[in-house]
């Protein structure tokens, strides 16, 4: 039994030097809705009825700040705090530091990434903005780590994730619900967030998204293609501050944890892209 049972991927928080430019990109290019801003000028962006899936934090730096996982209810969050204490896993309790969510717990994973646990998220109107293509949700986050196996142990034992697939000791995918992966870990020799992914309705929406970004001067970094692990269609872009984002669709669903057998992919065979082309040099 894991210490905590995470139910879904909640949000990702990015530091930004240029809040307006990033807000423009995520609303007008990605298709998120601006829910509101707080007193610290943090911008809360949504894809669906959840108050936020992306938070932009004004800063002198850019890049990843933290990400958050949802344990399903305030009662589950309270139970999580008790279970973490009992297991001797250090964490901090924060008041509602971000709008739209209640109390949160913050802990550090083995690579020192800040993992926020929440138990409730305000529900807001699902409709917003003029974009016809709007992501359905924040699908997954891929982190560069020191040791994929060590990460897998932490995330399964402490947070209840299950291993979906892996490639040698260089890549590993984990799930907390039927989506094949909500988190992925890659070993490349550096420690930073690699990318986060928005789920679109289907492959035609990936085409429309690529058209829209291209019309606005953005260039596709990689894709479209189909990943082996997870079977999802993908395409990658960089935001104006160089964060790598993925749009994806048709991710494999794993409904029966008892019968699912993780696939082990051969790094020497095709796995990143079943359709062929490997990513460009600046993809990793
Ligand atoms: Fe957060």
Tab-separated table of C-alpha atoms and ligand atoms in Angstrom:
chain	number	residue	atom	x	y	z
A	1	UNK	CA	0.000	0.000	0.000
A	2	UNK	CA	1.435	3.376	-0.933
A	3	UNK	CA	1.578	6.132	1.685
A	4	UNK	CA	-0.597	8.441	-0.430
A	5	UNK	CA	-2.952	7.589	-3.278
A	6	UNK	CA	-2.716	10.271	-5.962
A	7	UNK	CA	-5.716	10.469	-8.327
A	8	UNK	CA	-4.709	12.917	-11.032
A	9	UNK	CA	-2.192	15.419	-12.341
A	10	UNK	CA	-3.350	18.867	-11.251
A	11	UNK	CA	-1.175	21.684	-12.522
A	12	UNK	CA	2.241	22.934	-13.396
A	13	UNK	CA	3.676	26.267	-12.200
A	14	UNK	CA	6.200	28.148	-14.306
A	15	UNK	CA	8.404	31.049	-13.341
A	16	UNK	CA	8.289	33.791	-15.931
A	17	UNK	CA	10.189	36.973	-16.652
A	18	UNK	CA	7.491	38.255	-18.952
A	19	UNK	CA	4.047	37.518	-17.564
A	20	UNK	CA	2.143	39.283	-20.349
A	21	UNK	CA	4.019	37.532	-23.139
A	22	UNK	CA	3.545	34.136	-21.505
A	23	UNK	CA	-0.116	34.811	-20.761
A	24	UNK	CA	-0.647	35.807	-24.375
A	25	UNK	CA	1.046	32.643	-25.597
A	26	UNK	CA	-0.847	30.271	-23.321
A	27	UNK	CA	-4.236	31.868	-23.983
A	28	UNK	CA	-3.990	32.822	-27.661
A	29	UNK	CA	-1.649	30.097	-28.939
A	30	UNK	CA	-2.201	27.110	-26.648
A	31	UNK	CA	-5.883	27.856	-26.085
A	32	UNK	CA	-6.058	28.085	-22.305
A	33	UNK	CA	-8.420	30.449	-20.500
A	34	UNK	CA	-7.271	33.068	-18.010
A	35	UNK	CA	-9.258	32.359	-14.844
A	36	UNK	CA	-7.894	35.148	-12.669
A	37	UNK	CA	-4.807	36.802	-11.199
A	38	UNK	CA	-3.820	37.135	-7.560
A	39	UNK	CA	-2.184	39.895	-5.510
A	40	UNK	CA	1.269	38.612	-6.435
A	41	UNK	CA	0.318	38.931	-10.126
A	42	UNK	CA	0.345	35.169	-10.574
A	43	UNK	CA	-1.802	34.180	-13.530
A	44	UNK	CA	-4.124	31.165	-13.283
A	45	UNK	CA	-4.882	29.435	-16.571
A	46	UNK	CA	-7.377	26.665	-17.194
A	47	UNK	CA	-8.275	24.038	-19.791
A	48	UNK	CA	-11.501	22.766	-18.299
A	49	UNK	CA	-13.659	23.354	-15.226
A	50	UNK	CA	-10.658	23.154	-12.910
A	51	UNK	CA	-9.642	26.639	-11.743
A	52	UNK	CA	-6.097	26.173	-13.056
A	53	UNK	CA	-3.878	23.741	-14.904
A	54	UNK	CA	-1.020	26.210	-15.398
A	55	UNK	CA	0.144	28.950	-13.018
A	56	UNK	CA	2.497	31.683	-14.221
A	57	UNK	CA	4.667	33.107	-11.436
A	58	UNK	CA	6.378	36.475	-12.027
A	59	UNK	CA	10.083	36.021	-11.362
A	60	UNK	CA	13.567	37.093	-12.364
A	61	UNK	CA	13.999	33.544	-13.682
A	62	UNK	CA	12.203	31.328	-16.157
A	63	UNK	CA	11.331	27.649	-16.111
A	64	UNK	CA	9.746	25.102	-13.856
A	65	UNK	CA	8.747	26.039	-10.310
A	66	UNK	CA	6.665	23.102	-9.089
A	67	UNK	CA	3.930	20.774	-10.128
A	68	UNK	CA	0.889	19.518	-8.288
A	69	UNK	CA	-0.952	16.247	-7.850
A	70	UNK	CA	-4.545	15.856	-6.695
A	71	UNK	CA	-5.413	13.285	-4.047
A	72	UNK	CA	-9.143	13.650	-4.701
A	73	UNK	CA	-10.694	15.314	-1.662
A	74	UNK	CA	-9.880	17.479	1.369
A	75	UNK	CA	-10.374	14.402	3.556
A	76	UNK	CA	-7.865	12.457	1.459
A	77	UNK	CA	-5.396	15.336	1.806
A	78	UNK	CA	-5.784	15.283	5.561
A	79	UNK	CA	-5.229	11.533	5.550
A	80	UNK	CA	-2.178	12.055	3.325
A	81	UNK	CA	-0.655	14.469	5.844
A	82	UNK	CA	-1.146	11.925	8.600
A	83	UNK	CA	0.278	9.084	6.552
A	84	UNK	CA	3.332	11.084	5.455
A	85	UNK	CA	4.069	12.044	9.071
A	86	UNK	CA	3.698	8.450	10.178
A	87	UNK	CA	6.035	7.280	7.403
A	88	UNK	CA	8.599	9.904	8.391
A	89	UNK	CA	8.482	11.672	5.045
A	90	UNK	CA	9.114	15.401	5.468
A	91	UNK	CA	6.592	17.842	4.034
A	92	UNK	CA	5.326	21.347	4.600
A	93	UNK	CA	1.714	22.372	4.977
A	94	UNK	CA	0.801	25.559	3.173
A	95	UNK	CA	-2.287	27.635	3.581
A	96	UNK	CA	-4.130	28.333	0.346
A	97	UNK	CA	-1.025	29.861	-1.275
A	98	UNK	CA	-2.585	29.631	-4.713
A	99	UNK	CA	-6.099	30.753	-5.564
A	100	UNK	CA	-8.720	28.137	-6.360
A	101	UNK	CA	-7.237	25.406	-4.210
A	102	UNK	CA	-7.359	24.740	-0.495
A	103	UNK	CA	-4.535	23.785	1.804
A	104	UNK	CA	-1.649	22.039	0.108
A	105	UNK	CA	1.234	19.857	1.185
A	106	UNK	CA	4.648	20.238	-0.331
A	107	UNK	CA	7.312	17.608	-0.391
A	108	UNK	CA	10.514	16.989	-2.311
A	109	UNK	CA	11.075	14.014	-4.557
A	110	UNK	CA	14.480	12.257	-4.814
A	111	UNK	CA	15.730	14.826	-7.354
A	112	UNK	CA	14.552	17.708	-5.174
A	113	UNK	CA	11.603	18.631	-7.391
A	114	UNK	CA	8.842	20.340	-5.422
A	115	UNK	CA	5.739	18.154	-5.476
A	116	UNK	CA	2.578	19.855	-4.291
A	117	UNK	CA	-0.363	17.763	-3.121
A	118	UNK	CA	-3.835	19.254	-3.200
A	119	UNK	CA	-7.250	17.882	-2.279
A	120	UNK	CA	-9.661	20.368	-3.814
A	121	UNK	CA	-9.859	22.645	-6.805
A	122	UNK	CA	-12.496	25.314	-7.402
A	123	UNK	CA	-14.754	24.576	-10.364
A	124	UNK	CA	-15.328	27.332	-12.898
A	125	UNK	CA	-17.133	27.732	-16.226
A	126	UNK	CA	-15.797	25.313	-18.855
A	127	UNK	CA	-16.213	27.774	-21.706
A	128	UNK	CA	-13.855	30.623	-22.413
A	129	UNK	CA	-12.079	32.486	-25.155
A	130	UNK	CA	-12.312	32.434	-28.929
A	131	UNK	CA	-10.005	29.489	-29.714
A	132	UNK	CA	-11.729	26.508	-31.309
A	133	UNK	CA	-8.895	24.257	-30.187
A	134	UNK	CA	-8.657	24.130	-26.427
A	135	UNK	CA	-6.695	21.490	-24.542
A	136	UNK	CA	-8.860	19.083	-22.573
A	137	UNK	CA	-6.412	18.795	-19.720
A	138	UNK	CA	-2.846	18.839	-18.544
A	139	UNK	CA	-1.871	15.306	-19.487
A	140	UNK	CA	1.565	14.618	-18.114
A	141	UNK	CA	4.856	16.026	-16.931
A	142	UNK	CA	8.246	14.629	-17.919
A	143	UNK	CA	11.135	15.232	-15.553
A	144	UNK	CA	14.821	14.645	-16.109
A	145	UNK	CA	16.101	12.655	-13.154
A	146	UNK	CA	19.263	11.084	-11.857
A	147	UNK	CA	17.951	7.550	-11.566
A	148	UNK	CA	14.654	6.411	-13.119
A	149	UNK	CA	14.421	3.372	-10.853
A	150	UNK	CA	14.872	5.487	-7.738
A	151	UNK	CA	12.129	7.845	-8.960
A	152	UNK	CA	9.852	4.882	-9.692
A	153	UNK	CA	10.342	3.568	-6.168
A	154	UNK	CA	9.548	6.924	-4.603
A	155	UNK	CA	6.505	7.616	-6.746
A	156	UNK	CA	5.076	4.126	-6.299
A	157	UNK	CA	5.783	3.704	-2.590
A	158	UNK	CA	4.980	7.246	-1.476
A	159	UNK	CA	2.448	8.547	-3.996
A	160	UNK	CA	0.763	5.443	-5.416
A	161	UNK	CA	1.851	5.662	-9.059
A	162	UNK	CA	2.152	2.457	-11.108
A	163	UNK	CA	4.907	1.716	-13.619
A	164	UNK	CA	3.510	1.584	-17.167
A	165	UNK	CA	6.540	1.035	-19.428
A	166	UNK	CA	10.281	1.620	-19.437
A	167	UNK	CA	13.298	1.720	-21.734
A	168	UNK	CA	16.528	0.347	-20.237
A	169	UNK	CA	17.510	2.675	-17.417
A	170	UNK	CA	16.942	5.816	-19.478
A	171	UNK	CA	13.169	6.325	-19.524
A	172	UNK	CA	10.222	5.267	-17.385
A	173	UNK	CA	6.499	6.091	-17.490
A	174	UNK	CA	4.062	6.000	-14.564
A	175	UNK	CA	0.328	6.398	-14.150
A	176	UNK	CA	-2.044	7.347	-11.344
A	177	UNK	CA	-5.272	6.699	-13.299
A	178	UNK	CA	-6.137	4.975	-16.607
A	179	UNK	CA	-3.992	7.388	-18.665
A	180	UNK	CA	-0.845	5.436	-19.580
A	181	UNK	CA	1.314	8.134	-18.000
A	182	UNK	CA	0.850	11.183	-15.836
A	183	UNK	CA	4.543	11.357	-15.025
A	184	UNK	CA	7.573	10.268	-17.006
A	185	UNK	CA	11.230	10.215	-16.019
A	186	UNK	CA	14.229	10.435	-18.283
A	187	UNK	CA	17.906	10.173	-17.482
A	188	UNK	CA	20.023	12.506	-19.573
A	189	UNK	CA	22.637	13.805	-17.133
A	190	UNK	CA	20.794	16.999	-16.172
A	191	UNK	CA	18.020	17.675	-13.689
A	192	UNK	CA	15.205	19.836	-15.032
A	193	UNK	CA	11.686	19.560	-16.271
A	194	UNK	CA	11.820	18.258	-19.827
A	195	UNK	CA	8.288	19.111	-20.918
A	196	UNK	CA	4.643	19.054	-19.976
A	197	UNK	CA	1.815	17.939	-22.212
A	198	UNK	CA	-1.674	19.091	-23.022
A	199	UNK	CA	-4.201	16.548	-24.201
A	200	UNK	CA	-6.180	17.497	-27.300
A	201	UNK	CA	-9.334	15.759	-28.525
A	202	UNK	CA	-7.829	13.844	-31.427
A	203	UNK	CA	-5.212	13.941	-34.146
A	204	UNK	CA	-7.139	16.501	-36.232
A	205	UNK	CA	-6.801	18.932	-33.334
A	206	UNK	CA	-3.044	18.452	-33.380
A	207	UNK	CA	-3.096	19.513	-37.036
A	208	UNK	CA	-5.210	22.557	-36.248
A	209	UNK	CA	-2.966	23.487	-33.358
A	210	UNK	CA	0.136	23.230	-35.560
A	211	UNK	CA	-1.551	25.375	-38.244
A	212	UNK	CA	-2.459	28.000	-35.675
A	213	UNK	CA	1.024	28.183	-34.170
A	214	UNK	CA	2.663	28.252	-37.602
A	215	UNK	CA	0.383	31.105	-38.734
A	216	UNK	CA	1.579	33.028	-35.699
A	217	UNK	CA	5.265	32.512	-36.340
A	218	UNK	CA	5.966	29.526	-34.143
A	219	UNK	CA	7.741	26.537	-35.603
A	220	UNK	CA	7.084	22.913	-34.849
A	221	UNK	CA	10.064	21.523	-32.977
A	222	UNK	CA	9.239	17.827	-33.344
A	223	UNK	CA	6.375	15.743	-34.743
A	224	UNK	CA	3.737	14.953	-35.524
A	225	UNK	CA	4.476	11.358	-34.656
A	226	UNK	CA	3.378	8.536	-32.434
A	227	UNK	CA	5.230	7.569	-29.290
A	228	UNK	CA	5.717	3.860	-28.660
A	229	UNK	CA	5.097	3.898	-24.909
A	230	UNK	CA	1.605	5.356	-24.357
A	231	UNK	CA	0.781	5.166	-28.086
A	232	UNK	CA	-0.044	8.871	-28.039
A	233	UNK	CA	0.182	11.114	-31.074
A	234	UNK	CA	2.493	14.013	-30.352
A	235	UNK	CA	3.889	17.334	-31.493
A	236	UNK	CA	6.241	19.638	-29.604
A	237	UNK	CA	6.702	23.406	-29.509
A	238	UNK	CA	8.640	25.805	-27.322
A	239	UNK	CA	6.910	28.647	-25.545
A	240	UNK	CA	8.456	32.166	-25.738
A	241	UNK	CA	10.622	31.419	-22.710
A	242	UNK	CA	11.840	28.149	-24.178
A	243	UNK	CA	9.762	25.775	-22.047
A	244	UNK	CA	9.060	22.665	-24.075
A	245	UNK	CA	5.376	21.809	-24.441
A	246	UNK	CA	3.724	18.838	-26.061
A	247	UNK	CA	0.289	18.526	-27.574
A	248	UNK	CA	-0.882	14.940	-27.613
A	249	UNK	CA	-3.931	12.803	-28.228
A	250	UNK	CA	-5.154	9.205	-28.139
A	251	UNK	CA	-3.085	8.106	-25.183
A	252	UNK	CA	-3.378	4.439	-24.220
A	253	UNK	CA	-5.851	3.713	-21.421
A	254	UNK	CA	-5.026	1.091	-18.812
A	255	UNK	CA	-8.181	0.071	-17.021
A	256	UNK	CA	-7.045	-3.037	-15.223
A	257	UNK	CA	-3.957	-2.622	-13.060
A	258	UNK	CA	-4.096	-6.278	-12.041
A	259	UNK	CA	-3.685	-7.661	-15.556
A	260	UNK	CA	-1.544	-4.950	-17.153
A	261	UNK	CA	2.051	-5.959	-17.759
A	262	UNK	CA	4.545	-3.102	-18.166
A	263	UNK	CA	6.244	-3.145	-21.547
A	264	UNK	CA	9.998	-3.027	-21.673
A	265	UNK	CA	11.200	-1.241	-24.785
A	266	UNK	CA	14.551	-1.863	-26.442
A	267	UNK	CA	16.480	1.407	-26.681
A	268	UNK	CA	18.078	0.133	-29.889
A	269	UNK	CA	14.703	-0.236	-31.575
A	270	UNK	CA	12.074	2.326	-32.448
A	271	UNK	CA	10.254	3.701	-29.388
A	272	UNK	CA	10.395	7.517	-29.266
A	273	UNK	CA	8.551	7.750	-32.560
A	274	UNK	CA	6.956	4.693	-34.137
A	275	UNK	CA	6.603	6.679	-37.368
A	276	UNK	CA	10.334	7.109	-37.738
A	277	UNK	CA	12.112	10.423	-37.369
A	278	UNK	CA	14.030	10.949	-34.138
A	279	UNK	CA	13.806	14.277	-32.312
A	280	UNK	CA	16.145	17.164	-33.142
A	281	UNK	CA	19.315	17.655	-31.115
A	282	UNK	CA	17.721	20.341	-28.915
A	283	UNK	CA	14.799	18.081	-28.072
A	284	UNK	CA	16.681	16.560	-25.136
B	1	LIG	FE1	0.659	24.920	-7.201
